[in-house]
Amino acid sequence: MKTANIGYPRIGAHREWKKALEAFWKNETTEETLKDALKNIRIENLEKQQKKNLDFIPVADSSWYDHILDTAWSLNIIPERFRSLEDTPGLDTYFAIARGTKDGVASEMTKWFNTNYHYIVPEFDDKTKPALVHNRWSDAFNEAKEIGIDGGVPVIVGPYTFLSLSKGVEQFSERLNELKAIYINIFKQLEKDGAAWVQVDEPILSTSLTTEEVQTIAELYNDIKAELPQLNLKLQTYFSNIAHWEIIKKSNVDGFGLDFVHDGETQLKTLTESGFPEGKTLFAGVLNGRNIWRSDIQTVGVLVKALNALTPDIVIQPSCSLLHVPVTVELEKDLPSWLRDGLAFADEKLTELSIVSDWAAGKTTGADLQLKALATLQEAPGRQKNEVRQAVAALTDEDFHRASPYAERKEKQKEAFQLPLLPTTTIGSLPQTQTVRQERLKWRRKEKSNEEYEAFIQAETKRWVDIQEELDIDVLVHGEFERTDMVEYFGEKLDGFAFTRYGWVQSYGSRCVKPPVIYGDVAFREPMTVAESKYAQSLTSRPVKGMLTGPITILNWSFVRNDVSRRDVVLQIGLALREEIRHLEENGITMIQVDEPALREGLPLKKNLHEAYLNDAVESFRLATSAVKPTTQIHTHMCYSEFDKIIKSIDALDADVISIETSRSHGELVSAFEDDHYDKGIGLGVYDIHSPRVPTQEEMVQNIKRALTVLDPEQFWVNPDCGLKTRAEKETVEALKVMVKAAHDVRESVLSKQQ
Ligand code: GLN
Ligand code: ZN
């Protein structure tokens, strides 16, 4: 049985890529050095894959920053503000689009389907003239040939997905035709170079498309194929089953790459019912490219056999690019062996492909070892905690409801807090200076004792409680100085989590994240945030919000075990947070914010799956927050603006106050409230924290007033649009000063109108 990879992590096992890029951006190295460094990483990645005996090795899956930007830049799709930078767009233009310049803001960045990877949104306008200016696919194919890889498979994002993810595309079908012609040229060159296959990624096919849209895609590939008798086209999708298989299967391509892991049962069912076209190759994504667990080879083998019964020509591969997993488990020397042996990062997944292929051929040694590792993991300490299982099983409807409805709580809270109209607050984190980071590092390296570190954090908290009082902010925060990452902080304190040392995955550009691993039942051990919150509250008579990360965000930003349902895991997290909230309340914390910034990104690609996901998100949140007294005010925060589609679920969280990031698209969000009535407390960020710029009082007043055209002043809160962790202190204090003034200004004018 043949094996393929469809994309390899670009960051390097030690994040060499990040280091090379950042040194270049800081002007510490030249363009030549950067190019050499990236070439070395590419070659090393290819050589590693060569050793895995793959039949198909992807090329051109590397990037300078992001593969969508690579495509746009190579096709001369440059935002207007950067067009005059260079005659032919070179690296200066490329990085200007990605990172902005003093004169031009960077292009928007957004999440890649339902992952935590962010791509740069291509921008079209009526003067955009697509043309092939860099044939990076041909270059990559030839580069691989030089080291003896003759059958490299160039990977390119397909024109339909590319255009669908772009903005400013006015005449879609004209633009599609324009791109089609360019793609045909790219492919013709590849044909000349000697490529046998090209992989065209159209993950848009995994979303809910109409039959017309899928028909257009099928025709697009018929047209392309008609010009390329020699070259084999592989139409690749991932992240879910393909929409309208019965249409797309008739397209004239030579092979289909399908995901049999995510919604894989649906995919298999469709294929069984509707058949696989004769004479074509099925590239079957049978290993999960998005998690880090070893596969149960037997189950995979059974799937492969079922597929083989449908069609003879099968190539097995990961379900998607391995971009979404870390490079190798080999570096994880600190993990206990029962856990380490149960993990498969990119390199191990490629080995698994040959284990599956051996298994299918009757050689089971590799598979047996793998099954043993999984059995050991299953028996591991903490994998199953009976008290946790019982607690989840014993949940009743009551556990998901607050004792009194919002209308009653609202009155009681009003009475208890006596807040002014349009109260001011912030989202939680305050500037984490270099000093804060250094002190934490010293403490982690044991150069600082626990006492010294805690004293430092307390001093920083106190300094900022004073600043906030001085600024006259109504509801304070402790500042989150003790946290690096909002998920890691809780993961380290809960049972069931493990942390890798080098398990990095790219999030955007040179930024990588190291998601925690949820391997066991999640359980509360001891209070996680009480000391910090209690200390901060002891310093002031104003309320200080307790600050927690919510269940669905912890789930979405972790690598999650796959032996129990995600619903069970998220309920376990909800229960653990419920316990934390109980402790906060007992210790005099009267406002508690539970952040859910990742709620939206986890939305499944298929509309018919939205409800179940949102239901889990809502229930786990309510489980965490429902046991509090009516006077305890529950806040939540989310950072995205496209929330009109899920406003019902947000309402269903039953949080007393929500703050949302909106300042970049204020108008749009505000209009969402014209259509949907929302009656709880709400803060629509009145300024953008993603830029160091201090907005004017006038701008903020405008933002508040605009919101008040659709929201009641009695429900509106004034706050920045996200946490202030990445900002410098000086600009933060200035901006908050302006914010408080703006709030006071509007407060007075509303009050005077009321009289
Ligand atoms: N409370 C967190 C903070 O202020 C929220 C972060 C987020 O929204 N991503 O940093
Ligand atoms: Zn946010």
PDB file of N, CA, C and O in Angstrom, residues 417 529-530 532-538 544-547 581 583-593 629 632-633:
ATOM      1  N   PHE A 417     -23.937  46.360  44.273  1.00  0.00           N
ATOM      2  CA  PHE A 417     -22.702  47.002  43.780  1.00  0.00           C
ATOM      3  C   PHE A 417     -22.779  48.522  43.704  1.00  0.00           C
ATOM      4  O   PHE A 417     -21.746  49.192  43.774  1.00  0.00           O
ATOM      5  N   THR A 529      -6.610  30.477  41.772  1.00  0.00           N
ATOM      6  CA  THR A 529      -6.517  31.929  41.574  1.00  0.00           C
ATOM      7  C   THR A 529      -6.919  32.709  42.822  1.00  0.00           C
ATOM      8  O   THR A 529      -6.929  33.925  42.807  1.00  0.00           O
ATOM      9  N   VAL A 530      -7.278  31.978  43.881  1.00  0.00           N
ATOM     10  CA  VAL A 530      -7.867  32.637  45.043  1.00  0.00           C
ATOM     11  C   VAL A 530      -6.877  33.595  45.717  1.00  0.00           C
ATOM     12  O   VAL A 530      -7.211  34.744  46.025  1.00  0.00           O
ATOM     13  N   GLU A 532      -4.331  35.328  44.610  1.00  0.00           N
ATOM     14  CA  GLU A 532      -4.105  36.575  43.878  1.00  0.00           C
ATOM     15  C   GLU A 532      -5.334  37.483  43.922  1.00  0.00           C
ATOM     16  O   GLU A 532      -5.231  38.690  44.142  1.00  0.00           O
ATOM     17  N   SER A 533      -6.506  36.859  43.705  1.00  0.00           N
ATOM     18  CA  SER A 533      -7.728  37.668  43.677  1.00  0.00           C
ATOM     19  C   SER A 533      -8.034  38.249  45.059  1.00  0.00           C
ATOM     20  O   SER A 533      -8.407  39.401  45.195  1.00  0.00           O
ATOM     21  N   LYS A 534      -7.851  37.412  46.065  1.00  0.00           N
ATOM     22  CA  LYS A 534      -8.160  37.844  47.420  1.00  0.00           C
ATOM     23  C   LYS A 534      -7.222  38.987  47.836  1.00  0.00           C
ATOM     24  O   LYS A 534      -7.648  39.974  48.430  1.00  0.00           O
ATOM     25  N   TYR A 535      -5.964  38.819  47.484  1.00  0.00           N
ATOM     26  CA  TYR A 535      -4.997  39.870  47.820  1.00  0.00           C
ATOM     27  C   TYR A 535      -5.399  41.191  47.171  1.00  0.00           C
ATOM     28  O   TYR A 535      -5.473  42.228  47.823  1.00  0.00           O
ATOM     29  N   ALA A 536      -5.690  41.128  45.864  1.00  0.00           N
ATOM     30  CA  ALA A 536      -6.053  42.360  45.154  1.00  0.00           C
ATOM     31  C   ALA A 536      -7.302  42.983  45.771  1.00  0.00           C
ATOM     32  O   ALA A 536      -7.372  44.195  45.986  1.00  0.00           O
ATOM     33  N   GLN A 537      -8.283  42.134  46.116  1.00  0.00           N
ATOM     34  CA  GLN A 537      -9.524  42.663  46.684  1.00  0.00           C
ATOM     35  C   GLN A 537      -9.281  43.305  48.056  1.00  0.00           C
ATOM     36  O   GLN A 537      -9.946  44.273  48.421  1.00  0.00           O
ATOM     37  N   SER A 538      -8.281  42.770  48.776  1.00  0.00           N
ATOM     38  CA  SER A 538      -8.007  43.319  50.110  1.00  0.00           C
ATOM     39  C   SER A 538      -7.466  44.747  50.038  1.00  0.00           C
ATOM     40  O   SER A 538      -7.442  45.460  51.019  1.00  0.00           O
ATOM     41  N   VAL A 544     -13.077  43.789  42.639  1.00  0.00           N
ATOM     42  CA  VAL A 544     -12.009  43.288  41.768  1.00  0.00           C
ATOM     43  C   VAL A 544     -12.530  41.986  41.159  1.00  0.00           C
ATOM     44  O   VAL A 544     -12.947  41.084  41.889  1.00  0.00           O
ATOM     45  N   LYS A 545     -12.501  41.891  39.843  1.00  0.00           N
ATOM     46  CA  LYS A 545     -13.051  40.689  39.197  1.00  0.00           C
ATOM     47  C   LYS A 545     -12.121  39.494  39.375  1.00  0.00           C
ATOM     48  O   LYS A 545     -10.925  39.595  39.101  1.00  0.00           O
ATOM     49  N   GLY A 546     -12.670  38.351  39.802  1.00  0.00           N
ATOM     50  CA  GLY A 546     -11.920  37.106  39.716  1.00  0.00           C
ATOM     51  C   GLY A 546     -11.779  36.797  38.232  1.00  0.00           C
ATOM     52  O   GLY A 546     -12.612  37.227  37.429  1.00  0.00           O
ATOM     53  N   MET A 547     -10.747  36.049  37.831  1.00  0.00           N
ATOM     54  CA  MET A 547     -10.456  35.934  36.414  1.00  0.00           C
ATOM     55  C   MET A 547     -10.098  34.489  36.051  1.00  0.00           C
ATOM     56  O   MET A 547      -9.074  33.971  36.491  1.00  0.00           O
ATOM     57  N   ILE A 581     -14.676  28.505  41.411  1.00  0.00           N
ATOM     58  CA  ILE A 581     -15.584  29.644  41.596  1.00  0.00           C
ATOM     59  C   ILE A 581     -16.185  29.623  43.008  1.00  0.00           C
ATOM     60  O   ILE A 581     -16.336  30.650  43.655  1.00  0.00           O
ATOM     61  N   HIS A 583     -14.701  28.533  45.639  1.00  0.00           N
ATOM     62  CA  HIS A 583     -13.658  29.054  46.530  1.00  0.00           C
ATOM     63  C   HIS A 583     -13.521  30.571  46.411  1.00  0.00           C
ATOM     64  O   HIS A 583     -13.328  31.255  47.410  1.00  0.00           O
ATOM     65  N   LEU A 584     -13.616  31.075  45.197  1.00  0.00           N
ATOM     66  CA  LEU A 584     -13.504  32.530  45.032  1.00  0.00           C
ATOM     67  C   LEU A 584     -14.632  33.214  45.795  1.00  0.00           C
ATOM     68  O   LEU A 584     -14.407  34.176  46.533  1.00  0.00           O
ATOM     69  N   GLU A 585     -15.834  32.681  45.622  1.00  0.00           N
ATOM     70  CA  GLU A 585     -16.989  33.285  46.281  1.00  0.00           C
ATOM     71  C   GLU A 585     -16.829  33.240  47.806  1.00  0.00           C
ATOM     72  O   GLU A 585     -17.046  34.234  48.496  1.00  0.00           O
ATOM     73  N   GLU A 586     -16.395  32.086  48.300  1.00  0.00           N
ATOM     74  CA  GLU A 586     -16.205  31.953  49.751  1.00  0.00           C
ATOM     75  C   GLU A 586     -15.168  32.922  50.281  1.00  0.00           C
ATOM     76  O   GLU A 586     -15.147  33.267  51.452  1.00  0.00           O
ATOM     77  N   ASN A 587     -14.269  33.336  49.403  1.00  0.00           N
ATOM     78  CA  ASN A 587     -13.220  34.251  49.833  1.00  0.00           C
ATOM     79  C   ASN A 587     -13.535  35.703  49.509  1.00  0.00           C
ATOM     80  O   ASN A 587     -12.638  36.533  49.402  1.00  0.00           O
ATOM     81  N   GLY A 588     -14.806  35.973  49.304  1.00  0.00           N
ATOM     82  CA  GLY A 588     -15.224  37.368  49.190  1.00  0.00           C
ATOM     83  C   GLY A 588     -15.112  37.983  47.804  1.00  0.00           C
ATOM     84  O   GLY A 588     -15.186  39.207  47.660  1.00  0.00           O
ATOM     85  N   ILE A 589     -14.922  37.165  46.783  1.00  0.00           N
ATOM     86  CA  ILE A 589     -14.879  37.724  45.426  1.00  0.00           C
ATOM     87  C   ILE A 589     -16.308  37.760  44.890  1.00  0.00           C
ATOM     88  O   ILE A 589     -16.977  36.726  44.828  1.00  0.00           O
ATOM     89  N   THR A 590     -16.771  38.944  44.492  1.00  0.00           N
ATOM     90  CA  THR A 590     -18.187  39.099  44.162  1.00  0.00           C
ATOM     91  C   THR A 590     -18.457  39.234  42.662  1.00  0.00           C
ATOM     92  O   THR A 590     -19.599  39.198  42.230  1.00  0.00           O
ATOM     93  N   MET A 591     -17.386  39.454  41.906  1.00  0.00           N
ATOM     94  CA  MET A 591     -17.549  39.463  40.445  1.00  0.00           C
ATOM     95  C   MET A 591     -16.534  38.486  39.889  1.00  0.00           C
ATOM     96  O   MET A 591     -15.364  38.524  40.277  1.00  0.00           O
ATOM     97  N   ILE A 592     -16.975  37.606  39.007  1.00  0.00           N
ATOM     98  CA  ILE A 592     -16.060  36.598  38.468  1.00  0.00           C
ATOM     99  C   ILE A 592     -16.202  36.546  36.956  1.00  0.00           C
ATOM    100  O   ILE A 592     -17.306  36.355  36.436  1.00  0.00           O
ATOM    101  N   GLN A 593     -15.091  36.746  36.260  1.00  0.00           N
ATOM    102  CA  GLN A 593     -15.111  36.729  34.796  1.00  0.00           C
ATOM    103  C   GLN A 593     -14.565  35.398  34.301  1.00  0.00           C
ATOM    104  O   GLN A 593     -13.508  34.944  34.723  1.00  0.00           O
ATOM    105  N   LYS A 629     -24.182  32.728  44.162  1.00  0.00           N
ATOM    106  CA  LYS A 629     -25.313  33.485  44.718  1.00  0.00           C
ATOM    107  C   LYS A 629     -25.861  34.458  43.668  1.00  0.00           C
ATOM    108  O   LYS A 629     -25.112  34.901  42.794  1.00  0.00           O
ATOM    109  N   THR A 632     -23.710  37.436  43.120  1.00  0.00           N
ATOM    110  CA  THR A 632     -22.384  37.320  42.511  1.00  0.00           C
ATOM    111  C   THR A 632     -22.534  37.540  41.018  1.00  0.00           C
ATOM    112  O   THR A 632     -23.358  36.907  40.373  1.00  0.00           O
ATOM    113  N   GLN A 633     -21.742  38.447  40.506  1.00  0.00           N
ATOM    114  CA  GLN A 633     -21.913  38.822  39.101  1.00  0.00           C
ATOM    115  C   GLN A 633     -20.928  38.056  38.223  1.00  0.00           C
ATOM    116  O   GLN A 633     -19.730  38.133  38.407  1.00  0.00           O
TER     117      GLN A 633
END
